[in-house]
Short mmCIF file of C-alpha atoms in Angstrom, two decimals:
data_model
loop_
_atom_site.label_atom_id
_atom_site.label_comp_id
_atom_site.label_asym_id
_atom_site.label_seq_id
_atom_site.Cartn_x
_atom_site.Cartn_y
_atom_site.Cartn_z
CA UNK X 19 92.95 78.51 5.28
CA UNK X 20 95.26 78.71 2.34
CA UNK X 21 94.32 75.06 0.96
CA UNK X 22 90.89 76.28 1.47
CA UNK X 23 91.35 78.67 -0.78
CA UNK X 24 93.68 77.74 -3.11
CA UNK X 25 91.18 73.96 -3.48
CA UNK X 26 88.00 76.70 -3.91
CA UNK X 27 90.14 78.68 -6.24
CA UNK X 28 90.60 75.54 -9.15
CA UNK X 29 87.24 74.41 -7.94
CA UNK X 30 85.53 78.14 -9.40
CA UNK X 31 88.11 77.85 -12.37
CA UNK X 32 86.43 74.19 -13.28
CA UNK X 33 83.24 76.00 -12.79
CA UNK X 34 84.29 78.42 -15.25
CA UNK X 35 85.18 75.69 -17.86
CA UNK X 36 82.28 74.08 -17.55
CA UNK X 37 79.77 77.35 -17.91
CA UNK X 38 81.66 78.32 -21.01
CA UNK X 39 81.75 75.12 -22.40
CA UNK X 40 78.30 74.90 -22.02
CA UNK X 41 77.34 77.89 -23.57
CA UNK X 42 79.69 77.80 -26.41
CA UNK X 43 78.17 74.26 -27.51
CA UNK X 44 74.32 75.19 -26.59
CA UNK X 45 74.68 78.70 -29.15
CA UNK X 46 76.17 76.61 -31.72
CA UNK X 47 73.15 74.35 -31.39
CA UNK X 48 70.35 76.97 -31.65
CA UNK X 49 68.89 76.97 -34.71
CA UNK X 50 69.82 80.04 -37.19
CA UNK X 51 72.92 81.87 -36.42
CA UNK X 52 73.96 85.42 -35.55
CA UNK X 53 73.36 87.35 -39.21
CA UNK X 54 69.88 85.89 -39.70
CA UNK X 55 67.74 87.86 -40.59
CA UNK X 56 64.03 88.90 -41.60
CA UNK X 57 65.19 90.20 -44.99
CA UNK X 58 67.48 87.42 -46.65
CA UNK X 59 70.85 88.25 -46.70
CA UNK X 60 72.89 87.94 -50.35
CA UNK X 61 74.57 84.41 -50.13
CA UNK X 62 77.86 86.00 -51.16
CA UNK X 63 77.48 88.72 -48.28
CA UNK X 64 76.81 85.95 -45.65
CA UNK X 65 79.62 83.89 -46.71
CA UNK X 66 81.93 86.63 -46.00
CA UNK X 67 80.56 87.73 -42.86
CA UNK X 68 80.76 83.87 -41.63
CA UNK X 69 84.46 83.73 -42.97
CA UNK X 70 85.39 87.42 -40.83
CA UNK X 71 84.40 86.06 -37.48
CA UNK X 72 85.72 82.50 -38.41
CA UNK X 73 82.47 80.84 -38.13
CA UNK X 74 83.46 78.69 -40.89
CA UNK X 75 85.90 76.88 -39.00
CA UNK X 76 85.43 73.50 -37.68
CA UNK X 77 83.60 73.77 -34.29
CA UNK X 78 86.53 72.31 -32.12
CA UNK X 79 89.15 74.83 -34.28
CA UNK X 80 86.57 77.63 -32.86
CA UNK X 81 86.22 76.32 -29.18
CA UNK X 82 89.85 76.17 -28.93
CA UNK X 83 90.25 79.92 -30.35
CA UNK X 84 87.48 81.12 -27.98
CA UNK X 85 89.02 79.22 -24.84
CA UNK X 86 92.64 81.11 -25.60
CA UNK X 87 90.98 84.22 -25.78
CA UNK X 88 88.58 84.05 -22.82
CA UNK X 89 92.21 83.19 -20.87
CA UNK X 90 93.34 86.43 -22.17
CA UNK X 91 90.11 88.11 -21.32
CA UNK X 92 89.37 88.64 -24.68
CA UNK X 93 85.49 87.95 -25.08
CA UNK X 94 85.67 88.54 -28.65
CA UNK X 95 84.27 91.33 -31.22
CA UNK X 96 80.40 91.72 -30.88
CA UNK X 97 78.73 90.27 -34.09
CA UNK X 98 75.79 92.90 -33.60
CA UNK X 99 77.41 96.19 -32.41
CA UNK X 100 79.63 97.24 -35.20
CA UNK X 101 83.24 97.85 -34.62
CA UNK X 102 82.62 97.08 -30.31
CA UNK X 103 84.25 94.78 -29.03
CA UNK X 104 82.37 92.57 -25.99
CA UNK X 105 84.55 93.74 -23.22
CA UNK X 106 83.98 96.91 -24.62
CA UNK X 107 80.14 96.70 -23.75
CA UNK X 108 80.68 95.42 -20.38
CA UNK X 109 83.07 97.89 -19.67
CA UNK X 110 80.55 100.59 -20.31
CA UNK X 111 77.40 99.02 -18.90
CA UNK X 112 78.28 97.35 -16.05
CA UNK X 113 79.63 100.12 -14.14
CA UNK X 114 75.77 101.46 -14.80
CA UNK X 115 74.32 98.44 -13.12
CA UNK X 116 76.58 98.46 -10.57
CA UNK X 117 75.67 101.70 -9.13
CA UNK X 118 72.30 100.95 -9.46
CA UNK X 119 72.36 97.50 -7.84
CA UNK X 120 75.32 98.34 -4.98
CA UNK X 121 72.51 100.99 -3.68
CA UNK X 122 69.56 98.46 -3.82
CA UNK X 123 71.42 95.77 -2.11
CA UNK X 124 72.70 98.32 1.13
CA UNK X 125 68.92 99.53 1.08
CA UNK X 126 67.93 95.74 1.13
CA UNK X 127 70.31 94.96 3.92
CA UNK X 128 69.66 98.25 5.99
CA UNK X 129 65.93 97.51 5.84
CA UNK X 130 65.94 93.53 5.71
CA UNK X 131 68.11 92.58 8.36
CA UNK X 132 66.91 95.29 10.95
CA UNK X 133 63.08 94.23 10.42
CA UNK X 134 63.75 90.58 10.52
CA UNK X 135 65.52 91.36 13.61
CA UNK X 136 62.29 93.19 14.94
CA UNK X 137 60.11 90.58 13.96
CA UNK X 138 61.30 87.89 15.65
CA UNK X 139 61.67 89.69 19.07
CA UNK X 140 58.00 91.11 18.54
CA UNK X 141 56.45 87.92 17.53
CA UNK X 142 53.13 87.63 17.17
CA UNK X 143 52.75 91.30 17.64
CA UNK X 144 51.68 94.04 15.52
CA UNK X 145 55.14 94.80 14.44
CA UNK X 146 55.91 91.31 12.92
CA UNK X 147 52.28 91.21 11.68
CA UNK X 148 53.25 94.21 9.87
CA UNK X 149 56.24 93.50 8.92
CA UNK X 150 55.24 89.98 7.37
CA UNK X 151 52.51 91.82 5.32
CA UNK X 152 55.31 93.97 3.53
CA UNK X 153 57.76 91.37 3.33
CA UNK X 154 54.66 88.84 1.51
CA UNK X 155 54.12 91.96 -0.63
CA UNK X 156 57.76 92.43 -1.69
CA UNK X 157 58.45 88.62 -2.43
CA UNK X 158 55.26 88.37 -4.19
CA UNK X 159 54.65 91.67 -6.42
CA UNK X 160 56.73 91.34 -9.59
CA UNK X 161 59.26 94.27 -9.87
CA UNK X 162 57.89 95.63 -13.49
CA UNK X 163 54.48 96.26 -11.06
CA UNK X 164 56.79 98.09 -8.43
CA UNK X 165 58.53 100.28 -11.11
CA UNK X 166 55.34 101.07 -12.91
CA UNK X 167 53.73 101.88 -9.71
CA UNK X 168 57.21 104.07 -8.19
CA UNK X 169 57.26 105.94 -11.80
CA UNK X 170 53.94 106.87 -11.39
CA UNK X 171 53.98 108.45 -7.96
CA UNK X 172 56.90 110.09 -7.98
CA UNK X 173 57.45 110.63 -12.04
CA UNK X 174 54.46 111.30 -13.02
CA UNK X 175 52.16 112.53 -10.17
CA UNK X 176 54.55 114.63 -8.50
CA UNK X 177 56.88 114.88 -10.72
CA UNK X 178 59.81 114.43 -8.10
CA UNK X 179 62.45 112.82 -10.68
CA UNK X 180 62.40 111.74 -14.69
CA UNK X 181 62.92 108.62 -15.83
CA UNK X 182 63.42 107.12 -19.40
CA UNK X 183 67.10 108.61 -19.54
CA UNK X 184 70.75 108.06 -17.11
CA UNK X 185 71.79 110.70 -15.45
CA UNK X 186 73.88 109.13 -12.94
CA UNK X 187 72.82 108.79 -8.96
CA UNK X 188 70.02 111.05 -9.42
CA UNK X 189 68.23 109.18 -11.89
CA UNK X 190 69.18 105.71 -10.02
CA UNK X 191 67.63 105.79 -7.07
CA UNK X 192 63.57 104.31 -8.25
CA UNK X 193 65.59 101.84 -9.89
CA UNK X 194 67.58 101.40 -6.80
CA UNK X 195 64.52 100.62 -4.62
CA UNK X 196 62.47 98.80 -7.42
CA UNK X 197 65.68 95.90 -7.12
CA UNK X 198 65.59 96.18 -3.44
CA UNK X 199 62.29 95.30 -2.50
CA UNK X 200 62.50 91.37 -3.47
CA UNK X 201 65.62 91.26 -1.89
CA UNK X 202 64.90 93.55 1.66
CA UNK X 203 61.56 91.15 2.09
CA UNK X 204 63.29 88.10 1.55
CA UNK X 205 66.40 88.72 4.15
CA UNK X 206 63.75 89.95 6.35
CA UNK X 207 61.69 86.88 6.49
CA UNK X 208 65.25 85.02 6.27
CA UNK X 209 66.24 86.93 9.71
CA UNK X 210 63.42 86.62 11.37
CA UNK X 211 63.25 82.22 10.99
CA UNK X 212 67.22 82.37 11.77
CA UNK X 213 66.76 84.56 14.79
CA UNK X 214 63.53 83.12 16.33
CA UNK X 215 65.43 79.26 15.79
CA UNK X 216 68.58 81.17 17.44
CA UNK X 217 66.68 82.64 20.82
CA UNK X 218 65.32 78.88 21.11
CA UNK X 219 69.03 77.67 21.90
CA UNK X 220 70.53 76.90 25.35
CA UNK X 221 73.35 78.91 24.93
CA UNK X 222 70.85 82.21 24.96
CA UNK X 223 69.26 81.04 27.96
CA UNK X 224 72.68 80.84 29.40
CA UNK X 225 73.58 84.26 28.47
CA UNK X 226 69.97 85.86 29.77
CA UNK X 227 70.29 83.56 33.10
CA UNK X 228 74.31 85.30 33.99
CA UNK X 229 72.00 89.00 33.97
CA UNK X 230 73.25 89.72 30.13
CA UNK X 231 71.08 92.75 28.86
CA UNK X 232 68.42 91.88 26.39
CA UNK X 233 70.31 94.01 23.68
CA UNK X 234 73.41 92.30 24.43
CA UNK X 235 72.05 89.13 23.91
CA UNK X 236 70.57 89.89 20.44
CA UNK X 237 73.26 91.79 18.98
CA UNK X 238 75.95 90.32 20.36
CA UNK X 239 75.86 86.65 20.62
CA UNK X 240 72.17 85.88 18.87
CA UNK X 241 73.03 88.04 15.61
CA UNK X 242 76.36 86.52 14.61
CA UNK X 243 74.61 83.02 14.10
CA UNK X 244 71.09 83.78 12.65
CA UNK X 245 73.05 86.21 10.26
CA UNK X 246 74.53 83.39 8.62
CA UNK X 247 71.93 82.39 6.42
CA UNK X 248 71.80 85.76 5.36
CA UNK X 249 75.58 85.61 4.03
CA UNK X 250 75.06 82.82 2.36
CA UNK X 251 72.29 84.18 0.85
CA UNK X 252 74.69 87.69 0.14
CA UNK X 253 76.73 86.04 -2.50
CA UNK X 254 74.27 84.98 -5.49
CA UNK X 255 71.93 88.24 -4.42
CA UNK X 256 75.04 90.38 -5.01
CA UNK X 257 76.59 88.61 -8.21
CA UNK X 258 72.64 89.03 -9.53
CA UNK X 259 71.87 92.49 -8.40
CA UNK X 260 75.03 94.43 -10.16
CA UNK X 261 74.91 92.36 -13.47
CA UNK X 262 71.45 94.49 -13.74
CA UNK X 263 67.59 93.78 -14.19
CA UNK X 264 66.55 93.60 -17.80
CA UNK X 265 62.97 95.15 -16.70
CA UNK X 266 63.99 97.36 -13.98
CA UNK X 267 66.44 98.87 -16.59
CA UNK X 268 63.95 98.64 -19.67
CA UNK X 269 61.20 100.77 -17.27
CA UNK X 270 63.71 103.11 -15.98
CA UNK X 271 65.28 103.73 -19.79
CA UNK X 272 68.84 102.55 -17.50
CA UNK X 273 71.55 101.62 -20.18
CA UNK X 274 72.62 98.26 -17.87
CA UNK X 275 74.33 94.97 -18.96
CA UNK X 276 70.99 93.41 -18.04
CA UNK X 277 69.52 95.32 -20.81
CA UNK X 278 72.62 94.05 -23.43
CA UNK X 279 72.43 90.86 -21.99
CA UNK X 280 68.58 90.41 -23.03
CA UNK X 281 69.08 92.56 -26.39
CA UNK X 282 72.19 90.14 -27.66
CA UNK X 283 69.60 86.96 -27.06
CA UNK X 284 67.15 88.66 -29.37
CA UNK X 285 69.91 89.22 -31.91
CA UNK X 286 71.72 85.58 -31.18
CA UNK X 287 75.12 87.92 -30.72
CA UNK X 288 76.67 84.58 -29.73
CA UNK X 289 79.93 86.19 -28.45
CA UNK X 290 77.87 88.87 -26.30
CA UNK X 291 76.34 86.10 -25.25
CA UNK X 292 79.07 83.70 -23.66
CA UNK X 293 80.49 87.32 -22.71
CA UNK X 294 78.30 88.61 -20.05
CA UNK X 295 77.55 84.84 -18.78
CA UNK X 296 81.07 84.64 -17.93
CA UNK X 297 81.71 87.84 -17.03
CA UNK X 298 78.60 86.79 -14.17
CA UNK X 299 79.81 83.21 -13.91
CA UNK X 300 82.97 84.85 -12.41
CA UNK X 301 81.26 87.19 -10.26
CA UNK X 302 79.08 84.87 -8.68
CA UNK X 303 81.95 82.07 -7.74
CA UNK X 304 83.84 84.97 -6.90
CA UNK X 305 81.28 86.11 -4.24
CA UNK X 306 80.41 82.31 -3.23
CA UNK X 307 84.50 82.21 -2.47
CA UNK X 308 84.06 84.97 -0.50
CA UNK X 309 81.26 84.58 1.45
CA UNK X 310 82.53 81.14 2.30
CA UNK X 311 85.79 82.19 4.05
CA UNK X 312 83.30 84.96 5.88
CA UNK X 313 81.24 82.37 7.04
CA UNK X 314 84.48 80.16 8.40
CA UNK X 315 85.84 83.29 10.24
CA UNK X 316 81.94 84.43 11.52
CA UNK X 317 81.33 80.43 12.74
CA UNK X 318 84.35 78.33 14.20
CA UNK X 319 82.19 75.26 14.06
CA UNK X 320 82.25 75.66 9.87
CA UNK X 321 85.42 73.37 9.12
CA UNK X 322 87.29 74.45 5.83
CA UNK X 323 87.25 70.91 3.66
#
């Protein structure tokens, strides 16, 4: 297990070159550069704006200066938000979308896993039929529809909560389920092909044929394997849903690091930029890593290579 981990350790690190080499090179190659502007900008002025944030350095003399600093978790000063730094603005939005998305991905799992669970055993029923609708309806209706349509029943009709502002968990709950719903349909539909494919194997008959109760069966030996999809599917969800939701957070007036994220590509704030796609780079190997030593312990047939 520890070669495992140590080989998937330098294997996310390479990842992590490679995603900020990537972006470093593909910003330098957009067109235009962070201090462009509508309004020209006095050549004199732009010169010594380009020579404070060393953008007049020789690309490879810049690479190397942003590789040292990303080792020392220093993303860099932000070229848009005066005197903030880009560790700065993660530090103060991502705890934001955090709350927000750690509450939409335990109402996705609560609701997901338990209706998948209930479709498959009800198949062909009413239930699944049911179930299926919602879960078509959640994977198919964009979530700027859902928000609009949340912040008008309960904003605006009965007036329940307020939204445009943060206020902490009370204002993050619409937000909360708005993120949820793509998710909770799709690990619904995901349970429900895993378990139905599970119930079809010999080792269930086995269990129902030595008098095992029905729950037993489902929850004891049939959910370990058809959740297994589901983890898989856990890490990337998870790395996605805390880094934020540019619309969810631009409906919901939520100050996220989706809503920086999206802002700092408008303004080509390079360094914001590379920032927050490492900062989720990180997160999302880190959650792969994760979910891939669950997966070893959950399933002994999984062989750590």
């Amino acid at each position: 297990m520890r070669k495992y981990i140590f080989r998937r350790v330098l294997a996310s690190l390479l990842t992590l070159f490679v995603v900020i080499t990537l972006t470093f090179f593909m910003m330098r190659a957009i067109p235009g550069g962070p201090f462009t502007d509508e309004k020209a900008i006095p050549s004199f002025v732009l010169e010594k704006m380009m020579s404070r944030y060393g953008l007049n350095d020789p690309l490879y003399v810049q690479y190397g200066r942003y590789l040292l600093n990303v080792m020392r978790l220093d993303l860099g000063p932000s070229y848009r938000y005066e005197g903030m730094t880009v560790n700065e603005l993660i530090a103060g939005s991502f705890p934001i979308s955090a709350v927000v998305g750690s509450i939409a991905l335990v109402l996705a799992l609560i609701v997901g896993i338990p209706a998948g669970i209930i479709s498959a055993l009800k198949r062909g029923k009413l239930p699944d039929r049911f179930a299926m609708i919602l879960a078509t309806l959640g994977v198919t209706v964009p979530n700027f529809v859902v928000a609009a349509a949340l912040v008008y029943i309960f904003a605006w009709r009965l007036g329940w909560v307020t939204v445009g502002f943060w206020e902490g968990i009370s204002t993050a709950i619409l937000p909360a389920v708005t993120l949820a719903g793509y998710p909770a349909a799709f690990i619904s539909r995901l349970v429900r092909s895993s378990m139905l494919e599970v119930l079809q194997q010999d080792y269930i008959r086995t269990a129902y044929s030595k008098g095992l109760s029905g729950r037993a069966v489902v929850y004891v030996h049939a959910l370990k394997n058809a959740v297994i999809p589901v983890i898989t599917y856990i890490a990337p969800l998870t790395a996605g849903i805390l880094t934020g939701s540019f619309v969810v957070e631009q409906v919901y007036g939520v100050p996220g690091l989706g809503t920086f994220f999206v802002t700092s590509i408008t303004n080509r704030d390079y360094t914001t930029i590379m920032g927050v796609t490492i900062f989720y780079s990180a997160l999302l190997v880190s959650f792969n890593l994760i979910a891939d030593v669950c997966l070893a312990f959950i399933d002994p047939r999984i062989k750590l290579k």
